[in-house]
Tab-separated table of C-alpha atoms in Angstrom:
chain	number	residue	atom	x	y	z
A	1025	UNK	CA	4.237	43.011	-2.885
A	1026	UNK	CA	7.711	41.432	-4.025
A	1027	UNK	CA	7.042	37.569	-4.500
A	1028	UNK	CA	10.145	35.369	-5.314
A	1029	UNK	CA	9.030	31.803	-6.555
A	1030	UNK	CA	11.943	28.983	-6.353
A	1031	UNK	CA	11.820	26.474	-8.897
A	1032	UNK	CA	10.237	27.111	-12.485
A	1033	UNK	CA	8.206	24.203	-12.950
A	1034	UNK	CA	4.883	23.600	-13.393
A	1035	UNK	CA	3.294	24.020	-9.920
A	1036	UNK	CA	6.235	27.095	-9.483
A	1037	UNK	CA	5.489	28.775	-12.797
A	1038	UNK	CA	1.263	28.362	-11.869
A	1039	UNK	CA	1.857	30.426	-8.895
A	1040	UNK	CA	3.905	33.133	-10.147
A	1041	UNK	CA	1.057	33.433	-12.619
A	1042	UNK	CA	-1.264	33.604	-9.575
A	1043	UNK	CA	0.835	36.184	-7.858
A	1044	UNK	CA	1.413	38.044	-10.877
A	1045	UNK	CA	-2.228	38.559	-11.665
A	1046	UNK	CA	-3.017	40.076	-8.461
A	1047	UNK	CA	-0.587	42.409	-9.392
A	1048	UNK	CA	2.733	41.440	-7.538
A	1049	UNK	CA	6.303	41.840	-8.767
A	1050	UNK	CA	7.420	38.334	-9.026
A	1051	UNK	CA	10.392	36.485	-9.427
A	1052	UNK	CA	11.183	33.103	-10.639
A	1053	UNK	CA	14.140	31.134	-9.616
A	1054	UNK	CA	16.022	28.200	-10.714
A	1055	UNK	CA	19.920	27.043	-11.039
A	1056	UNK	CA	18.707	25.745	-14.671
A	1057	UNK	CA	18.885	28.399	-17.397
A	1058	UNK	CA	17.287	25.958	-19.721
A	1059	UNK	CA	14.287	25.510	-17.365
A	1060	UNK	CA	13.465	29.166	-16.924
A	1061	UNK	CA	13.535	29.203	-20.227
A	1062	UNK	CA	11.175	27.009	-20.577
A	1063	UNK	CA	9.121	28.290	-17.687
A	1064	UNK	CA	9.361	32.028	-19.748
A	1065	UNK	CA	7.597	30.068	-23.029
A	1066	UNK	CA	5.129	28.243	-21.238
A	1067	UNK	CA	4.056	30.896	-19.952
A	1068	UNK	CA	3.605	33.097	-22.624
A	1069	UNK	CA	1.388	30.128	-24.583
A	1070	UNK	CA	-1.022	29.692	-21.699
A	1071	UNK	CA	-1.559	34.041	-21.627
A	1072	UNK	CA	-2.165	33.680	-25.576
A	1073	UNK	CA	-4.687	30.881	-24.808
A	1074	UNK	CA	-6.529	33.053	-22.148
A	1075	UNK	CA	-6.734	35.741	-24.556
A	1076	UNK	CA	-8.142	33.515	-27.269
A	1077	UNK	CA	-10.891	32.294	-24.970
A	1078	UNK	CA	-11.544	35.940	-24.263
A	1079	UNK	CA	-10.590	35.675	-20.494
A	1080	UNK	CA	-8.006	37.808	-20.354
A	1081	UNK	CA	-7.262	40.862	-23.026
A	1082	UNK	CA	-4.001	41.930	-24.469
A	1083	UNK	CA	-3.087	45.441	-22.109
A	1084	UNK	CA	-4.003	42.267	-19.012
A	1085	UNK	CA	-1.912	39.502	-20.471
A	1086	UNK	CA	1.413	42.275	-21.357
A	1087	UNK	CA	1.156	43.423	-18.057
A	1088	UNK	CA	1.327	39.823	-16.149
A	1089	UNK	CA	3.773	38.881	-18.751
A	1090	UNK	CA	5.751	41.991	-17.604
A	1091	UNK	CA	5.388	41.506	-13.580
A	1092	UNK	CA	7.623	38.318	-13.673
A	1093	UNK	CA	11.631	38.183	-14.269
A	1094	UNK	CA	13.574	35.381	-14.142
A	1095	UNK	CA	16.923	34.697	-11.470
A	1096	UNK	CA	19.046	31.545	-11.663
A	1097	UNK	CA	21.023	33.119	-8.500
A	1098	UNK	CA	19.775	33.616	-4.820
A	1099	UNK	CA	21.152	37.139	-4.846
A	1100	UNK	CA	18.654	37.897	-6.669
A	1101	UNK	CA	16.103	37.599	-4.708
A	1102	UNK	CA	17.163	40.020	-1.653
A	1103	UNK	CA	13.937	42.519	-1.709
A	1104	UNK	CA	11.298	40.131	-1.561
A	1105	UNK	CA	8.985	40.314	0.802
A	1106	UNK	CA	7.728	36.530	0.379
A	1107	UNK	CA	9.538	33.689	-0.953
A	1108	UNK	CA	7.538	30.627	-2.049
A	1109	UNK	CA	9.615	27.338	-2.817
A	1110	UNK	CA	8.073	25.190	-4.888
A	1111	UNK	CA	11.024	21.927	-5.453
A	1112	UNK	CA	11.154	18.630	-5.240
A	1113	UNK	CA	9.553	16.757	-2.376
A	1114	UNK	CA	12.975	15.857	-0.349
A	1115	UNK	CA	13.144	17.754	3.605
A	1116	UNK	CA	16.684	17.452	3.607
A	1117	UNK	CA	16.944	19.444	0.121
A	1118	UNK	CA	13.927	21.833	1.355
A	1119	UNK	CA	16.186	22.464	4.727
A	1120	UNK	CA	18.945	23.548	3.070
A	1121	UNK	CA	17.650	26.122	0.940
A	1122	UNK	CA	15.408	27.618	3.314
A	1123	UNK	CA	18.914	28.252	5.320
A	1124	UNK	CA	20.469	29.158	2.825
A	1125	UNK	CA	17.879	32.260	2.233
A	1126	UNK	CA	18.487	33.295	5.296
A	1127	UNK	CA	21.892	34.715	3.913
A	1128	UNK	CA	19.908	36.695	0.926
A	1129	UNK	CA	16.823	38.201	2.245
A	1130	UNK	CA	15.783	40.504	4.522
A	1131	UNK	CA	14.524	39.457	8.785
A	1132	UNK	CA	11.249	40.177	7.768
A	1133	UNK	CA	10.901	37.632	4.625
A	1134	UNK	CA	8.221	35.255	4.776
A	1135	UNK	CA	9.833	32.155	3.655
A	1136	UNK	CA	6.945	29.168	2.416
A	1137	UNK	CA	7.204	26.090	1.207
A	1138	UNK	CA	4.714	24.396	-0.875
A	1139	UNK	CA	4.989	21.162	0.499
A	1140	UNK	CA	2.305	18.568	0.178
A	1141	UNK	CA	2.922	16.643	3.019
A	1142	UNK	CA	6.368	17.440	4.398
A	1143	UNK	CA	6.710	18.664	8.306
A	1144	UNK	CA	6.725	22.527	8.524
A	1145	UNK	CA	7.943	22.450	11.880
A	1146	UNK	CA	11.379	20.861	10.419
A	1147	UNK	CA	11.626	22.687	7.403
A	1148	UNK	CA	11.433	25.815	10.058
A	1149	UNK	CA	13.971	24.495	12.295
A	1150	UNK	CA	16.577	24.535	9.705
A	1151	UNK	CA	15.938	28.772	9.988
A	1152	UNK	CA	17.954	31.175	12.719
A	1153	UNK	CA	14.479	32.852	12.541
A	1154	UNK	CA	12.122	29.973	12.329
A	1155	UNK	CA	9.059	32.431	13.571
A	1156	UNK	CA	8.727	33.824	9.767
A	1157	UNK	CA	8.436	30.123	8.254
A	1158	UNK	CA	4.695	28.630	6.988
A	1159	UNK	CA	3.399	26.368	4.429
A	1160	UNK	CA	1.673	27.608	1.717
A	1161	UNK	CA	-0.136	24.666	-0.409
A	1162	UNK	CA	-1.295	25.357	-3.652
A	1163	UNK	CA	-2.781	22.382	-5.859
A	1164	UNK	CA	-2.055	21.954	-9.143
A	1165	UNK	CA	-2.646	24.050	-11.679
A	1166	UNK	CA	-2.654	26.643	-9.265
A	1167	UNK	CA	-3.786	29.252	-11.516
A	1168	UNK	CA	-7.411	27.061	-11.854
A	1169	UNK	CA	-7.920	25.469	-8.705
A	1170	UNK	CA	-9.488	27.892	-5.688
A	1171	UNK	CA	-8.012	25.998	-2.374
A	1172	UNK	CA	-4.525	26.887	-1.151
A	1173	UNK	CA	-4.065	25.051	2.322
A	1174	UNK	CA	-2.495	27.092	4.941
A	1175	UNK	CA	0.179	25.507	7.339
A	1176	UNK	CA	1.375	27.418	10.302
A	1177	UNK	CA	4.270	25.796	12.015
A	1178	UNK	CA	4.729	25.224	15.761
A	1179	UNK	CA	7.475	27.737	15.562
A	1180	UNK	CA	5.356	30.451	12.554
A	1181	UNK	CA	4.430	33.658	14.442
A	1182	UNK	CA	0.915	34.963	14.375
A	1183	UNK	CA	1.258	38.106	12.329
A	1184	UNK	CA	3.310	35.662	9.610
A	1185	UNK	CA	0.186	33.608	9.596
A	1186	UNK	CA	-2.264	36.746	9.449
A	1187	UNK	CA	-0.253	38.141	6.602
A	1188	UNK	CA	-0.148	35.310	4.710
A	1189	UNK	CA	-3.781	34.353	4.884
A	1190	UNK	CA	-4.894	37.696	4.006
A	1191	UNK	CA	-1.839	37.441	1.436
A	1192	UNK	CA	-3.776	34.184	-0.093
A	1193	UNK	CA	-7.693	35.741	-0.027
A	1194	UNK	CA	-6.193	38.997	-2.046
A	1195	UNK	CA	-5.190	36.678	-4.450
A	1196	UNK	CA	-8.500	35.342	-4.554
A	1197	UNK	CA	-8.062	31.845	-3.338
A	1198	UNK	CA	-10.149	30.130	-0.789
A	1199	UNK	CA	-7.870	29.099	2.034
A	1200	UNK	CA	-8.130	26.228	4.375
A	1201	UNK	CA	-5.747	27.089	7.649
A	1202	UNK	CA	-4.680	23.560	8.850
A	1203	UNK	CA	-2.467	21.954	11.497
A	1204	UNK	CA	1.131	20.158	10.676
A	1205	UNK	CA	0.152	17.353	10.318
A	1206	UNK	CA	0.980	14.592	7.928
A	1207	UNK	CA	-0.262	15.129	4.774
A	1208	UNK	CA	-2.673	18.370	6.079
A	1209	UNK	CA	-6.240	17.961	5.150
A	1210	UNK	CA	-6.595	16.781	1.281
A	1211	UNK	CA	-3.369	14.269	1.708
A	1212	UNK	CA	-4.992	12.807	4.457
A	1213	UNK	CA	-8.555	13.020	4.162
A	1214	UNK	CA	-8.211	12.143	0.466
A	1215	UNK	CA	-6.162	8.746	1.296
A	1216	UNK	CA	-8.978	6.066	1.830
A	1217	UNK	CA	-10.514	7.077	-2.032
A	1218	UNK	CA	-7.393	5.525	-3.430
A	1219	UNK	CA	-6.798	2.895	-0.698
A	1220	UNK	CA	-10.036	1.379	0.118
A	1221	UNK	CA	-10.326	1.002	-3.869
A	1222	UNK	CA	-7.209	-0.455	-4.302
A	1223	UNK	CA	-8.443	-3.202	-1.548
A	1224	UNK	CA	-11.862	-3.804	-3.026
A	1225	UNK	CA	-9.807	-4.704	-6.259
A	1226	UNK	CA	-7.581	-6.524	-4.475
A	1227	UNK	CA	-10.157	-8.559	-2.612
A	1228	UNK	CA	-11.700	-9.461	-6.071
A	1229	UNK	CA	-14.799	-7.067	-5.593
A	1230	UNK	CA	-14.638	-5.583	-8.715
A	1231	UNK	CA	-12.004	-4.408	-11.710
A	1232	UNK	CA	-10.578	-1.371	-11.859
A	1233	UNK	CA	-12.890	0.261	-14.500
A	1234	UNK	CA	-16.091	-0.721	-12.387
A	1235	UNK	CA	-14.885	0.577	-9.141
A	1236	UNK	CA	-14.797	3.771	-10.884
A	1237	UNK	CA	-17.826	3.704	-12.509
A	1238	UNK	CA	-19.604	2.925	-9.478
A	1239	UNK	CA	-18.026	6.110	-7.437
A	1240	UNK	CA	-19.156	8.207	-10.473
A	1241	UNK	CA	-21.995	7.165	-11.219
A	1242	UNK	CA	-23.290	6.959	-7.722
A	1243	UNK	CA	-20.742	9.125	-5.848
A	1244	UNK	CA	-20.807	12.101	-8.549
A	1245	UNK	CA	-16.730	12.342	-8.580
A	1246	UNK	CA	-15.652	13.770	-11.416
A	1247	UNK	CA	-12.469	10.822	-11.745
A	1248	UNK	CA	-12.690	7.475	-10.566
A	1249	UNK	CA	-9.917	6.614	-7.933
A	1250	UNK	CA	-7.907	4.690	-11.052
A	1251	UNK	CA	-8.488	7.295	-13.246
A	1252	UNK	CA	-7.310	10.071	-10.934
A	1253	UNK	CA	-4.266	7.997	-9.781
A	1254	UNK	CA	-3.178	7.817	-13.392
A	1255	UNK	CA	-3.903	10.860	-14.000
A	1256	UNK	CA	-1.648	11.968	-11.024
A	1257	UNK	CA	1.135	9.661	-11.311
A	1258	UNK	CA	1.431	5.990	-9.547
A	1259	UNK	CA	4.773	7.451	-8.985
A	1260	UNK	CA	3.588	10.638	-7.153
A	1261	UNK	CA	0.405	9.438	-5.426
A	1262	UNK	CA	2.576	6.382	-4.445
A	1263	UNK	CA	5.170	8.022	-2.756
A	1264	UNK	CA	2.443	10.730	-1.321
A	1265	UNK	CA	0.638	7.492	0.206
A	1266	UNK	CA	3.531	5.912	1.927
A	1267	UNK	CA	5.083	9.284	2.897
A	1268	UNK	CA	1.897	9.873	4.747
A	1269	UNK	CA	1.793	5.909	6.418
A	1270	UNK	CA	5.529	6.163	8.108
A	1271	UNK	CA	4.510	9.966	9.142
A	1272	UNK	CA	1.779	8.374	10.813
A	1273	UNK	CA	3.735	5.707	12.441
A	1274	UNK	CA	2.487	3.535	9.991
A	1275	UNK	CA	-1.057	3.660	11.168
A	1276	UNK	CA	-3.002	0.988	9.344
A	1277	UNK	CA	-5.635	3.459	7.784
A	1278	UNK	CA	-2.799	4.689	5.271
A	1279	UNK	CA	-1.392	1.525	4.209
A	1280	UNK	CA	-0.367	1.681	1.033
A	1281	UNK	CA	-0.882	-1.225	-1.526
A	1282	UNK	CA	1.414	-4.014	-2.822
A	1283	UNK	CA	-0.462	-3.321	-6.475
A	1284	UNK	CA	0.340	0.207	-7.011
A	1285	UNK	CA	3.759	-0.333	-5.765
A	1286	UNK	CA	4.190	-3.216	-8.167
A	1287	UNK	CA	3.077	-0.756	-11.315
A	1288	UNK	CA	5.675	2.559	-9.700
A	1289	UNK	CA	8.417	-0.492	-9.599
A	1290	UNK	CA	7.584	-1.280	-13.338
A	1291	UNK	CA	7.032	2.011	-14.996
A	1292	UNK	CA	3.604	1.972	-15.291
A	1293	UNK	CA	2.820	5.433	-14.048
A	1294	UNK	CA	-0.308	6.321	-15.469
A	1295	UNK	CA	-0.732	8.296	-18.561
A	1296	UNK	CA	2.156	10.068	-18.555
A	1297	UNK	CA	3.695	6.606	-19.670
A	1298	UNK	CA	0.880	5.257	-21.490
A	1299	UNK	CA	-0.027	2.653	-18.726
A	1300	UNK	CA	-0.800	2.377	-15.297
A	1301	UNK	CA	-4.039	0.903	-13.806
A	1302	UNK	CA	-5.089	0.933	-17.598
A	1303	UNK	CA	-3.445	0.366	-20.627
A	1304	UNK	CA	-3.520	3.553	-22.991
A	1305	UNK	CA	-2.517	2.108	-25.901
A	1306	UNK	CA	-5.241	0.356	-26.261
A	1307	UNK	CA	-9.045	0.240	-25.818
A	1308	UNK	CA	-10.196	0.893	-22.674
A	1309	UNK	CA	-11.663	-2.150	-20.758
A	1310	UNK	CA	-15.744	-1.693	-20.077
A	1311	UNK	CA	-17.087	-1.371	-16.330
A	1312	UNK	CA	-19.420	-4.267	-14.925
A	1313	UNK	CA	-22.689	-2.189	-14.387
A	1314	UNK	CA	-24.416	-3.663	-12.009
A	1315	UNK	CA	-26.174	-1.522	-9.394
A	1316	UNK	CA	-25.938	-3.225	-6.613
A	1317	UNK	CA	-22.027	-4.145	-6.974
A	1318	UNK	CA	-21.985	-0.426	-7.524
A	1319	UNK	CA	-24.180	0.391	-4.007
A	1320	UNK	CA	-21.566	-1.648	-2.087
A	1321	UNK	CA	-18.550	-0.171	-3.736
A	1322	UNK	CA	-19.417	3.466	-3.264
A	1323	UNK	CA	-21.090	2.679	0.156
A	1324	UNK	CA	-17.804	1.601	1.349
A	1325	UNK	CA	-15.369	3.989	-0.077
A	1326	UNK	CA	-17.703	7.247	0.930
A	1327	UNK	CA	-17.791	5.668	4.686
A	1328	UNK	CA	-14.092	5.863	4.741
A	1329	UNK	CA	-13.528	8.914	3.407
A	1330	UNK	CA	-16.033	10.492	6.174
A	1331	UNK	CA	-14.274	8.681	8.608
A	1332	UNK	CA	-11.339	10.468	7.518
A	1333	UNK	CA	-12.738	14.054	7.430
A	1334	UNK	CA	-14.238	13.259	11.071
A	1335	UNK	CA	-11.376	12.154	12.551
A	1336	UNK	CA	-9.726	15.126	11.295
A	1337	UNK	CA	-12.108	17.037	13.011
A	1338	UNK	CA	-11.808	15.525	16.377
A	1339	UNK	CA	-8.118	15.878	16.350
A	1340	UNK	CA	-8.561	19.666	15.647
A	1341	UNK	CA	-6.394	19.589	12.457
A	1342	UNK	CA	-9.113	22.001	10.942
A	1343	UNK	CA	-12.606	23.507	11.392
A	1344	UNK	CA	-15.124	21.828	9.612
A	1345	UNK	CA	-15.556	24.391	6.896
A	1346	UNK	CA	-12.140	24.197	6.451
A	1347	UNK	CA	-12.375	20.629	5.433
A	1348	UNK	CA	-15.276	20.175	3.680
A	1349	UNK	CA	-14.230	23.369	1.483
A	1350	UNK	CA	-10.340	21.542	1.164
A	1351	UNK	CA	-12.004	18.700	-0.634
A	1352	UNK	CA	-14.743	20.254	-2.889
A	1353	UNK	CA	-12.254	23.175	-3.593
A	1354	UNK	CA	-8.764	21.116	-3.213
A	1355	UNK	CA	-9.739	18.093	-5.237
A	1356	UNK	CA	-13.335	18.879	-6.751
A	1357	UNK	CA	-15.181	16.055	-4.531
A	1358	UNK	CA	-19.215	16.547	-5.730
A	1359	UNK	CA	-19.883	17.467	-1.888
A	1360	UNK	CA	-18.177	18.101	1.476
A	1361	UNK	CA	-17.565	14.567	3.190
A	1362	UNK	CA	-18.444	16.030	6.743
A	1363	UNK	CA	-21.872	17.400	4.641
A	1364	UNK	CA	-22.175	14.227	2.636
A	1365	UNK	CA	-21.745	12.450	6.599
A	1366	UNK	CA	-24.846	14.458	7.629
A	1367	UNK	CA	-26.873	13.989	4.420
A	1368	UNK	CA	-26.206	9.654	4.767
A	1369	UNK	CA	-26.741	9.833	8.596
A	1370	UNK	CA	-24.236	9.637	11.149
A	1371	UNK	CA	-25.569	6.869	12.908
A	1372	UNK	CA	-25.660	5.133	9.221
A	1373	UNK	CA	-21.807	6.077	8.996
A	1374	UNK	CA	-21.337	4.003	12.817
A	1375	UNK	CA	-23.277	1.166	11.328
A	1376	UNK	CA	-21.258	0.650	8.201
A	1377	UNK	CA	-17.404	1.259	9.995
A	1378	UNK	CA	-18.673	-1.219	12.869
A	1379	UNK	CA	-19.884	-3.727	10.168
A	1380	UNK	CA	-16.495	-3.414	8.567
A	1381	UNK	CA	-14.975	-3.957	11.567
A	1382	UNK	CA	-16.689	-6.978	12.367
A	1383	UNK	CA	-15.994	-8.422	9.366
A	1384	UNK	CA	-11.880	-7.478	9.073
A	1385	UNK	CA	-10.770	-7.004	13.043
A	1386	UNK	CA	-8.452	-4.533	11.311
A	1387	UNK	CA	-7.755	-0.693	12.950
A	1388	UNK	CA	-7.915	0.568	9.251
A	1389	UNK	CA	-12.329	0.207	9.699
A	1390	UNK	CA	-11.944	1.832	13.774
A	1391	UNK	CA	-14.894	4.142	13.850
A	1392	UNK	CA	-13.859	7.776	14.591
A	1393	UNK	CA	-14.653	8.825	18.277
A	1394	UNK	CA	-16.421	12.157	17.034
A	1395	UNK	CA	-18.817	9.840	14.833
A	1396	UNK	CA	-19.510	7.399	18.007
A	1397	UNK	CA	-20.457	10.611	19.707
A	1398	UNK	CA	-22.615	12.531	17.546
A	1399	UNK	CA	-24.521	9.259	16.711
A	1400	UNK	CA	-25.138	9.019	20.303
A	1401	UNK	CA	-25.921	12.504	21.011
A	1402	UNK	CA	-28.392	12.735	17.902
A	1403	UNK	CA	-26.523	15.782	16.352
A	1404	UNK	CA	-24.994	16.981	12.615
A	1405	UNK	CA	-21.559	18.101	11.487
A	1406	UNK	CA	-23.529	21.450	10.141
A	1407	UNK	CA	-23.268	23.895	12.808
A	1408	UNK	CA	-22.437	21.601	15.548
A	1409	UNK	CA	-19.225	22.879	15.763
């Protein structure tokens, strides 16, 4: 298979790697020389580092190395047989270039986007042949994380969305087919780790180092929800957030917080700029570990995130494999939430939204119908549906 990759950054260069070690011809395009330069030598220094650690050996790494050229015009790209774009996060900019394609490549092109929240539906429309238009969502790096999300659009043909699943499982990813929807599974499902935190600190519950230490020590994630959102970018996982809230006709369960947008605003993005929700320049404040602060903190973060998941469910944006494997695969969460739902009790998941509820009168804490349900019909997420 001809793969064409456009853009040569990070997230474009770790999926020509993918492609290119399941043994396609790929191409890697971008209008700056420089960056495919730099794409080229990054490269290179991660296959060197595989080699070192003995995962890859030299006749593997030359031939990878030796799949993928390098195009800084469209032209080039005429005999692919799937283009992946992988720019910046803007639908107008996204539109254009997908019809632009059209002018380069063949009818039968599959033309993805790797969009992490962005409509597919839209990007599509901006096509005279919209049918042959999907989203393809790797998470970053691609080359080390299993999950690539799957986004058929209203307008993507069947056989393009057969051909690109099985295109995804030869490459030997795990892949979650999912609806268009804003911000598919992990963008949405994943929202209420970084929000409900954000209002527990806000409320005064706890600092930012002991909510995290609480949903580690107790919720076995690998990252607190500070952590994580430095590690991602305030930046990115601010503008992700509120993307997601206006899609959503600014639902109240993805508000997004006056204290992240204060530290995006001021530069603070995390540890890319040597502060965000912590300082990096400095020692690390120590988490408050107390127990029972901890019990509350997880207790009400993990009740969120299944409501999530479930709602997710009931509005058939994907089976329930699907999103339990999106989150332990997407975003390494220590279990499935939909699993972790059936583990904690679904009529113990009721009890804790309507408490919240009770307390706040806000929509944010509605219970999910699907929970209501299955409390009331006695039965689990596993194999229930």
């Amino acid at each position: 298979m001809k793969v064409a990759i456009i853009g040569s950054g990070t997230m474009g260069s770790g999926i020509a790697q993918v492609a290119a070690s399941a043994g396609c011809e790929v191409k890697i395009y971008d209008t700056n020389v420089e960056a495919l330069q730099r794409s080229k030598t990054n490269l290179e220094s991660t296959l060197s580092k595989l080699v070192e650690k003995g995962k890859l050996n030299a006749t593997e790494k030359y031939t990878i190395s030796q799949a993928i050229t390098y195009a800084h015009a469209l032209g080039d790209l005429s005999h692919s047989d799937l283009v992946i774009e992988a720019i910046v996060e803007n639908l107008e900019i996204k539109r254009k270039l997908f019809s632009d394609l059209e002018n380069y490549v063949s009818p039968e092109t599959i033309l993805a986007s790797n969009t992490s929240s962005l409509s597919i539906a839209s990007i599509a429309a901006s096509c005279q042949k919209p049918e042959r238009v999907i989203g393809i969502h790797f998470f970053n790096p691609a080359p080390l994380m299993q999950l690539v999300e799957v986004i058929p659009a209203v307008q993507t043909s069947d056989e393009v969305l057969k051909l690109t699943t099985q295109t995804i499982s030869d490459w030997k990813k795990i892949v979650a087919v999912t609806k268009d929807t804003p911000g598919f599974i992990v963008n949405r499902v994943a929202r209420p780790f970084y929000s409900e935190s954000l209002r527990l600190y806000e409320e005064g519950v706890a600092d930012f180092a002991t909510i995290d230490w609480s949903l580690k020590t107790l919720g076995g994630f690998r990252m607190g929800p500070f952590e994580l959102m430095d590690f991602i970018g305030n930046d990115v996982n601010y503008t992700v957030t509120e993307s997601v809230f206006t899609a959503f006709y600014f639902d109240p369960r993805f508000k997004p917080s006056f204290t992240q947008k204060r530290l995006m605003e001021a530069g603070f993005y995390g540890r890319k700029s040597g502060r965000g929700f912590y300082n990096y320049n400095q020692e690390l404040p120590q988490p408050k570990e107390d127990t029972v602060l901890a019990k509350s903190i997880f207790e009400r973060v993990i009740v969120m995130l299944i409501n999530e998941a479930a709602d997710a469910l009931f509005l058939n944006i994907a089976s329930a494999q699907d999103i339990d494997n999106a989150m332990t695969k997407g975003v390494n969460y220590p279990k499935g939430l939909l699993a972790w739902a059936d583990e904690l009790g679904i009529s113990w998941c009721v009890e804790k939204l309507d408490e919240l509820y009770a307390e706040y009168h806000e929509d944010r804490y509605r219970c999910s119908a699907i929970l209501r349900r299955m409390s009331r019909e006695g039965i689990r997420f596993l194999g229930s549906r």
